[in-house]
Short mmCIF file of C-alpha atoms in Angstrom, two decimals:
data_model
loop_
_atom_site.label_atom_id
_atom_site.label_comp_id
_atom_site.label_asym_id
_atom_site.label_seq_id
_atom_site.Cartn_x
_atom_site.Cartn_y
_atom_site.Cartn_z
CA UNK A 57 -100.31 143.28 17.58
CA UNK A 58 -103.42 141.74 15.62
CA UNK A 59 -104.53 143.79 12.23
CA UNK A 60 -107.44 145.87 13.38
CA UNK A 61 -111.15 144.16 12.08
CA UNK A 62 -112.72 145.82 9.26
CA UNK A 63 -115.44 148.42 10.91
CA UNK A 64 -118.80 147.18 10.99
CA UNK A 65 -120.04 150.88 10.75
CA UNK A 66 -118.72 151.33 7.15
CA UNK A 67 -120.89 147.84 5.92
CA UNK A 68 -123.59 149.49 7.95
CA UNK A 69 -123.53 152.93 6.11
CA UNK A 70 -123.28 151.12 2.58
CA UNK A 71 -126.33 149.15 3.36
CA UNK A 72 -128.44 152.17 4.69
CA UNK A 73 -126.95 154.23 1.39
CA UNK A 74 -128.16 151.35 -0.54
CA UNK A 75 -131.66 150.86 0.77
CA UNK A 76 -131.87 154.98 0.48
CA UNK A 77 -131.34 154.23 -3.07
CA UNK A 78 -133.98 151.66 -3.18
CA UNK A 79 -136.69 153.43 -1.78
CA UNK A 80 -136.18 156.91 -3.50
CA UNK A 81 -136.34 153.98 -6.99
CA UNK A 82 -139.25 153.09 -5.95
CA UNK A 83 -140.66 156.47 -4.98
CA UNK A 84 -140.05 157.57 -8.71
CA UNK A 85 -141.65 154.83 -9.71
CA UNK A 86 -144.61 154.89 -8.68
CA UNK A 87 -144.84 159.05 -9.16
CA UNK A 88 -144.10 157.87 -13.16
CA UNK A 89 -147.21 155.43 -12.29
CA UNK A 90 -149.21 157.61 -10.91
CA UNK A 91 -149.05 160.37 -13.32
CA UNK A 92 -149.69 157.31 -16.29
CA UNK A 93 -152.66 155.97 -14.27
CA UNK A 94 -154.21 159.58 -13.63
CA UNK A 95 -153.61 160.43 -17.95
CA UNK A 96 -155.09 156.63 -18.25
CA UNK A 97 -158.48 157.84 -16.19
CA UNK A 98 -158.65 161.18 -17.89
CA UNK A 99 -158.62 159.68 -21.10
CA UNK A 100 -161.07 156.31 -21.04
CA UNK A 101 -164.14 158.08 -21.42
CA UNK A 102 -162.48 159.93 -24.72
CA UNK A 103 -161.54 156.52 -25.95
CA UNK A 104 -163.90 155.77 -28.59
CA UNK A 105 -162.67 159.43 -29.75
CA UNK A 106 -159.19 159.45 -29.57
CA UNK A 107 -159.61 156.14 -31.78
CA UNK A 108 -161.71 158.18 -34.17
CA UNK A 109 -159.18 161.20 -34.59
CA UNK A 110 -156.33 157.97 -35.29
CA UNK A 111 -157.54 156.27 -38.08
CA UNK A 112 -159.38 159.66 -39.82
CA UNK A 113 -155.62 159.51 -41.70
CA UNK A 114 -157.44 156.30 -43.56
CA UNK A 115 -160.74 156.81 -42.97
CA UNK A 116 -160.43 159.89 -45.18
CA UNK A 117 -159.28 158.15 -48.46
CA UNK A 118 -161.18 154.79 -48.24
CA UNK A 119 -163.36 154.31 -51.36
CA UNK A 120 -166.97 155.01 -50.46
CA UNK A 121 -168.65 152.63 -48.61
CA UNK A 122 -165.73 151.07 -47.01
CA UNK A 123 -164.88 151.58 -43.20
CA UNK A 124 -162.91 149.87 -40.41
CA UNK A 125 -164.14 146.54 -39.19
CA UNK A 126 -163.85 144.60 -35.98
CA UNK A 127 -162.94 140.87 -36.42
CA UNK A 128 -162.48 140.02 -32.94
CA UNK A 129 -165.94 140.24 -30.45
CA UNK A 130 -164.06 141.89 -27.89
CA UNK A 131 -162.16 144.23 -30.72
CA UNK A 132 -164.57 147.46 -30.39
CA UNK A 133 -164.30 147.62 -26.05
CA UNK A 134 -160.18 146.63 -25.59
CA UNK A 135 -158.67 148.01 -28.87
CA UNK A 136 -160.06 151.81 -27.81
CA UNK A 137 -158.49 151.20 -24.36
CA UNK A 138 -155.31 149.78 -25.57
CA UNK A 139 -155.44 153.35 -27.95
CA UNK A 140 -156.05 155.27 -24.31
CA UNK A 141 -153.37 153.53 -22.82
CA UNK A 142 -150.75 153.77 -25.32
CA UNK A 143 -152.06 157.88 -25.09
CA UNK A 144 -151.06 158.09 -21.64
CA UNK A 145 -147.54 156.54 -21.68
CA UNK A 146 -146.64 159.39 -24.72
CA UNK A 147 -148.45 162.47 -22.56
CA UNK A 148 -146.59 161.29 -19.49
CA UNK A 149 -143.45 161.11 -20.86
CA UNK A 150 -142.11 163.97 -19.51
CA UNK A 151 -143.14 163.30 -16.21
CA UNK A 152 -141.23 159.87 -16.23
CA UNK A 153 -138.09 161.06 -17.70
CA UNK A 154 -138.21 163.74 -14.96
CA UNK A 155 -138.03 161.56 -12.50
CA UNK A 156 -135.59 159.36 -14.35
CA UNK A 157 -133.64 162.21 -14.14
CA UNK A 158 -134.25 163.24 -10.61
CA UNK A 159 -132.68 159.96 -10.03
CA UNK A 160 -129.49 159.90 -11.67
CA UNK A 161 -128.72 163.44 -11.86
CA UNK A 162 -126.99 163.84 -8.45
CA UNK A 163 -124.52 161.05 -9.39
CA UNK A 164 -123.35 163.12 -12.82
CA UNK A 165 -120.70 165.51 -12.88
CA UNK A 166 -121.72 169.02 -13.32
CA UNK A 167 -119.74 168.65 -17.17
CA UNK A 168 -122.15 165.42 -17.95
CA UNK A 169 -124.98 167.23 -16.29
CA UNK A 170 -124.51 170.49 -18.86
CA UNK A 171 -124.89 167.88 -21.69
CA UNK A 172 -127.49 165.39 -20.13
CA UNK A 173 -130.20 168.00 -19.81
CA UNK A 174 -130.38 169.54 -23.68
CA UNK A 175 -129.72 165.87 -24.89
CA UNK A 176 -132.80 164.58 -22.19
CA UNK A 177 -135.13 167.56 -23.53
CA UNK A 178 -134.12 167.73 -27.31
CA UNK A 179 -134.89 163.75 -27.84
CA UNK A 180 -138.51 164.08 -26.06
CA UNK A 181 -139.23 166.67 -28.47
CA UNK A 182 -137.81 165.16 -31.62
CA UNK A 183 -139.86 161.94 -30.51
CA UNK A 184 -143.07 163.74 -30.34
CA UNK A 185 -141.94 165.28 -33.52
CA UNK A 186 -141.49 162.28 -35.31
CA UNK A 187 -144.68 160.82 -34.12
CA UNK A 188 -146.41 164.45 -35.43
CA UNK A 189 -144.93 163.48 -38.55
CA UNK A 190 -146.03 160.21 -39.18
CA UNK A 191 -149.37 160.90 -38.46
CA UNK A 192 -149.95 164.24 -40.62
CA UNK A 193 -147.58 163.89 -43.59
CA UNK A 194 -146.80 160.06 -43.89
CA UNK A 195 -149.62 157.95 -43.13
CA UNK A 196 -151.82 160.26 -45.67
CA UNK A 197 -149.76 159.25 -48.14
CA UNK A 198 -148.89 155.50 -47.30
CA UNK A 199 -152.95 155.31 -47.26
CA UNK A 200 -153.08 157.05 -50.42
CA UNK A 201 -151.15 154.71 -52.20
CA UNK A 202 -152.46 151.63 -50.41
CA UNK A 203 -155.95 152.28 -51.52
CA UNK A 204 -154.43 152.76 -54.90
CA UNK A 205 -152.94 149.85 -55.98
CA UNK A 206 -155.90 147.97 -54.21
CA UNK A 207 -157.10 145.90 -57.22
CA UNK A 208 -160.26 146.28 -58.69
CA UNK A 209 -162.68 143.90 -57.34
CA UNK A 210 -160.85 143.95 -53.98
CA UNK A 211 -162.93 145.78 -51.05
CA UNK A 212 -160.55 147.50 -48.52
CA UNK A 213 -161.27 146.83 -44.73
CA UNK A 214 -158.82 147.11 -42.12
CA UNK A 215 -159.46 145.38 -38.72
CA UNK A 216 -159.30 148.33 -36.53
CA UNK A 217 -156.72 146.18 -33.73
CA UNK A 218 -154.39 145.44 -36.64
CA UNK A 219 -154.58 149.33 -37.82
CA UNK A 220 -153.88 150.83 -34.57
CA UNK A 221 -150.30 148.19 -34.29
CA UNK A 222 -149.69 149.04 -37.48
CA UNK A 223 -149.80 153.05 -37.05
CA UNK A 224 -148.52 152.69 -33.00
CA UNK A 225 -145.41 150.35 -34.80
CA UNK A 226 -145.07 154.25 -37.06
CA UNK A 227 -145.21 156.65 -34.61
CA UNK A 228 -142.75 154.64 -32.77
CA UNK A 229 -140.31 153.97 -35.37
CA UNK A 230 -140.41 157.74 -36.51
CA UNK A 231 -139.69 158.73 -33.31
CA UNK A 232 -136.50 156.64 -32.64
CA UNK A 233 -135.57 157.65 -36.51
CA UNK A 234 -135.83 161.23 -35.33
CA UNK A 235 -133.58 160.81 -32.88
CA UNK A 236 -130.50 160.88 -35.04
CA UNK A 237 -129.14 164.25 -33.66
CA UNK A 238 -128.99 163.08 -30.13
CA UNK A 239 -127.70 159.78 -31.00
CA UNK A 240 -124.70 161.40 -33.03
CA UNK A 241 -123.82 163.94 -29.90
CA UNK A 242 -123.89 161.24 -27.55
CA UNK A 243 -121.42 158.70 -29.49
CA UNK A 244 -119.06 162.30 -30.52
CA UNK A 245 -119.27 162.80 -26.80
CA UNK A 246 -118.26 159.10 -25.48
CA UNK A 247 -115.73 159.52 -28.00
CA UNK A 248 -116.66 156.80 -30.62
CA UNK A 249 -116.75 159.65 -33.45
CA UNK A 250 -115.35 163.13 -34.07
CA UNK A 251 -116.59 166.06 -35.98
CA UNK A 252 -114.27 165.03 -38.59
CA UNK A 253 -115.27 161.55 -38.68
CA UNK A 254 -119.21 162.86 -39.20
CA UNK A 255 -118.54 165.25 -42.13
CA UNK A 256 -116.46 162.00 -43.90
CA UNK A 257 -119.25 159.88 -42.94
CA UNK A 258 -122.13 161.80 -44.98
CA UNK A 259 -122.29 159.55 -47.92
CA UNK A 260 -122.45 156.24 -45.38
CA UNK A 261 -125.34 158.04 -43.86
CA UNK A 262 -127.39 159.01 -46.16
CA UNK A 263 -127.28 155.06 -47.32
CA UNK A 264 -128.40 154.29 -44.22
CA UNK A 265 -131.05 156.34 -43.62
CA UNK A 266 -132.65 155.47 -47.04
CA UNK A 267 -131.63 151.80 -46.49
CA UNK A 268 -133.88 152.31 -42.61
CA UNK A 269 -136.49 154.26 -44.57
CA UNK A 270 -137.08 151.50 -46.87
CA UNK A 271 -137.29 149.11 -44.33
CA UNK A 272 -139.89 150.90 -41.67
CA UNK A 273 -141.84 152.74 -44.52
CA UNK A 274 -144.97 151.36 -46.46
CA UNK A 275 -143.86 150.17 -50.10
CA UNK A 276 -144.18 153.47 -51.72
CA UNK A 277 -141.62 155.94 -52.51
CA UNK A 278 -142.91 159.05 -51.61
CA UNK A 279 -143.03 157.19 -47.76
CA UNK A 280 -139.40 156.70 -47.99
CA UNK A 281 -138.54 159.88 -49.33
CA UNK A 282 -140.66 161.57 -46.22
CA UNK A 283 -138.62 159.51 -44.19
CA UNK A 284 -134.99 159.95 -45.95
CA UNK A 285 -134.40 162.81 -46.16
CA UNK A 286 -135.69 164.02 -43.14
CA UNK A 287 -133.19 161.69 -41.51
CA UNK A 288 -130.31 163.24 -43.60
CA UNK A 289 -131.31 166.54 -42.61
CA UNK A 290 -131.43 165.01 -39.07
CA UNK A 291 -128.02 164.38 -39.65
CA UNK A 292 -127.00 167.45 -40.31
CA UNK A 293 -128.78 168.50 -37.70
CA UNK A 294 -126.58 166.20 -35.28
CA UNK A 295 -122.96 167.49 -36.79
CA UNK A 296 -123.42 171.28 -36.13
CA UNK A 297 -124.92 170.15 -32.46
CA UNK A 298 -121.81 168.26 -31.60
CA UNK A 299 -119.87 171.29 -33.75
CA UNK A 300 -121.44 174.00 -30.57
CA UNK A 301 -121.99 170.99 -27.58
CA UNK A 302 -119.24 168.79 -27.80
CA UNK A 303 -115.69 169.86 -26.77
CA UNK A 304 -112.59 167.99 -26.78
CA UNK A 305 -111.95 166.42 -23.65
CA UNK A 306 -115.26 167.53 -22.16
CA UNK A 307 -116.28 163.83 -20.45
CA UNK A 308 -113.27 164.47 -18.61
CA UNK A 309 -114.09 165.30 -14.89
CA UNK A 310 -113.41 168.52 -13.48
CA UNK A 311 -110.05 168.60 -12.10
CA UNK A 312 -111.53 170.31 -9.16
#
């Protein structure tokens, strides 16, 4: 009797299932698009404005008669835009991680789902925190000290496209540095540290996160400070969430 022939129906379903995947991808995508294109619109005419409000942190303590300069010709029309564009990706955030997580969700188990959503939520927030920070506590006094040590004789003028890297390359380092507690519960949770491991570990992180802070931060001290021990704190932050989150064994599956 010949071996029965694999069933064409089962390749069939696993190419429809796949192509259902496909399309619902690109569905999200272009919902995370559209809701970055329709922030983009909104914002363009409040371009020139939003640029205003970003560099009032240096404006504020240049010595009088200094300002922001353009060096490129094109400089005052794309730098703005760039600004309005850059706006739009960090107010639609939470639109595009929704539908991140609209698309993975139903392949989690209800365990990694109970973890996935205050881990998804809590590092939006502490992103837009960190970028709050930077901007009101940080970058006054970074600027502060910059136009400080400024030697005498030497006129301070920023090119306003190398200011707005410079303070974009800020917000977004603060915000990943501010992500420490949801970077500790997710490697206590894959298992790659336990709560014992974390309260040993203080002294290596507080190293670190001076060590990062020295590295991101302007040259000053009180920068690094603003950034240190926020990031120790951070830490602390992380052990007593994996202390009430993280249980042992709780990756594994249900047994049901």
């Amino acid at each position: 009797m010949a071996a029965p022939e694999s069933d064409p129906s089962i390749a069939e379903d696993l190419q429809q299932g796949l192509f259902s995947h496909l399309l619902e991808l690109r569905t999200r995508l272009l919902k995370s698009v559209a809701a970055v294109v329709l922030v983009l619109l909104a914002l363009v005419p409040l371009a020139n404005r939003l640029y205003s409000e970003l560099a009032a942190p240096l404006v504020a303590r240049l010595p009088q008669g200094a300002h922001l300069i353009a060096t490129g010709v094109t400089s005052p029309f794309i730098t703005p835009l760039k600004l309005a564009f850059y706006a739009s990706l960090f107010i639609s955030m939470p639109v595009i991680l929704y539908q991140l997580w609209a698309f993975v969700s139903p392949g989690l188990y209800k365990h990694e789902k109970r973890l996935a959503r205050p881990l998804l939520v809590a590092a939006l927030a502490l992103f837009y925190i960190g970028a709050a920070f930077a901007y009101f506590l940080v970058l006054p006094a970074a600027f502060r000290f910059l136009v400080a040590v400024t030697p005498q004789g030497v006129e301070m003028m920023t090119d306003i496209t190398q200011y707005l890297d410079f303070v974009m390359l800020m917000f977004f380092a603060f915000g990943l540095c501010f992500e420490v507690p949801v970077a500790v519960v997710i490697l206590a949770a894959i298992g790659v540290v336990d709560l014992e491991k974390l309260r040993s570990g203080r002294r290596y992180a507080i190293v670190g996160a001076f060590a990062i802070a020295a590295l991101i931060t302007p040259p000053d001290i009180t920068s690094m400070m603003m950034l240190g021990i926020p990031m120790c704190l951070l830490y602390e932050l992380g052990v007593l969430a994996v202390r009430w989150l993280v249980k042992p064994g709780s990756l594994k599956p249900d047994a049901s």
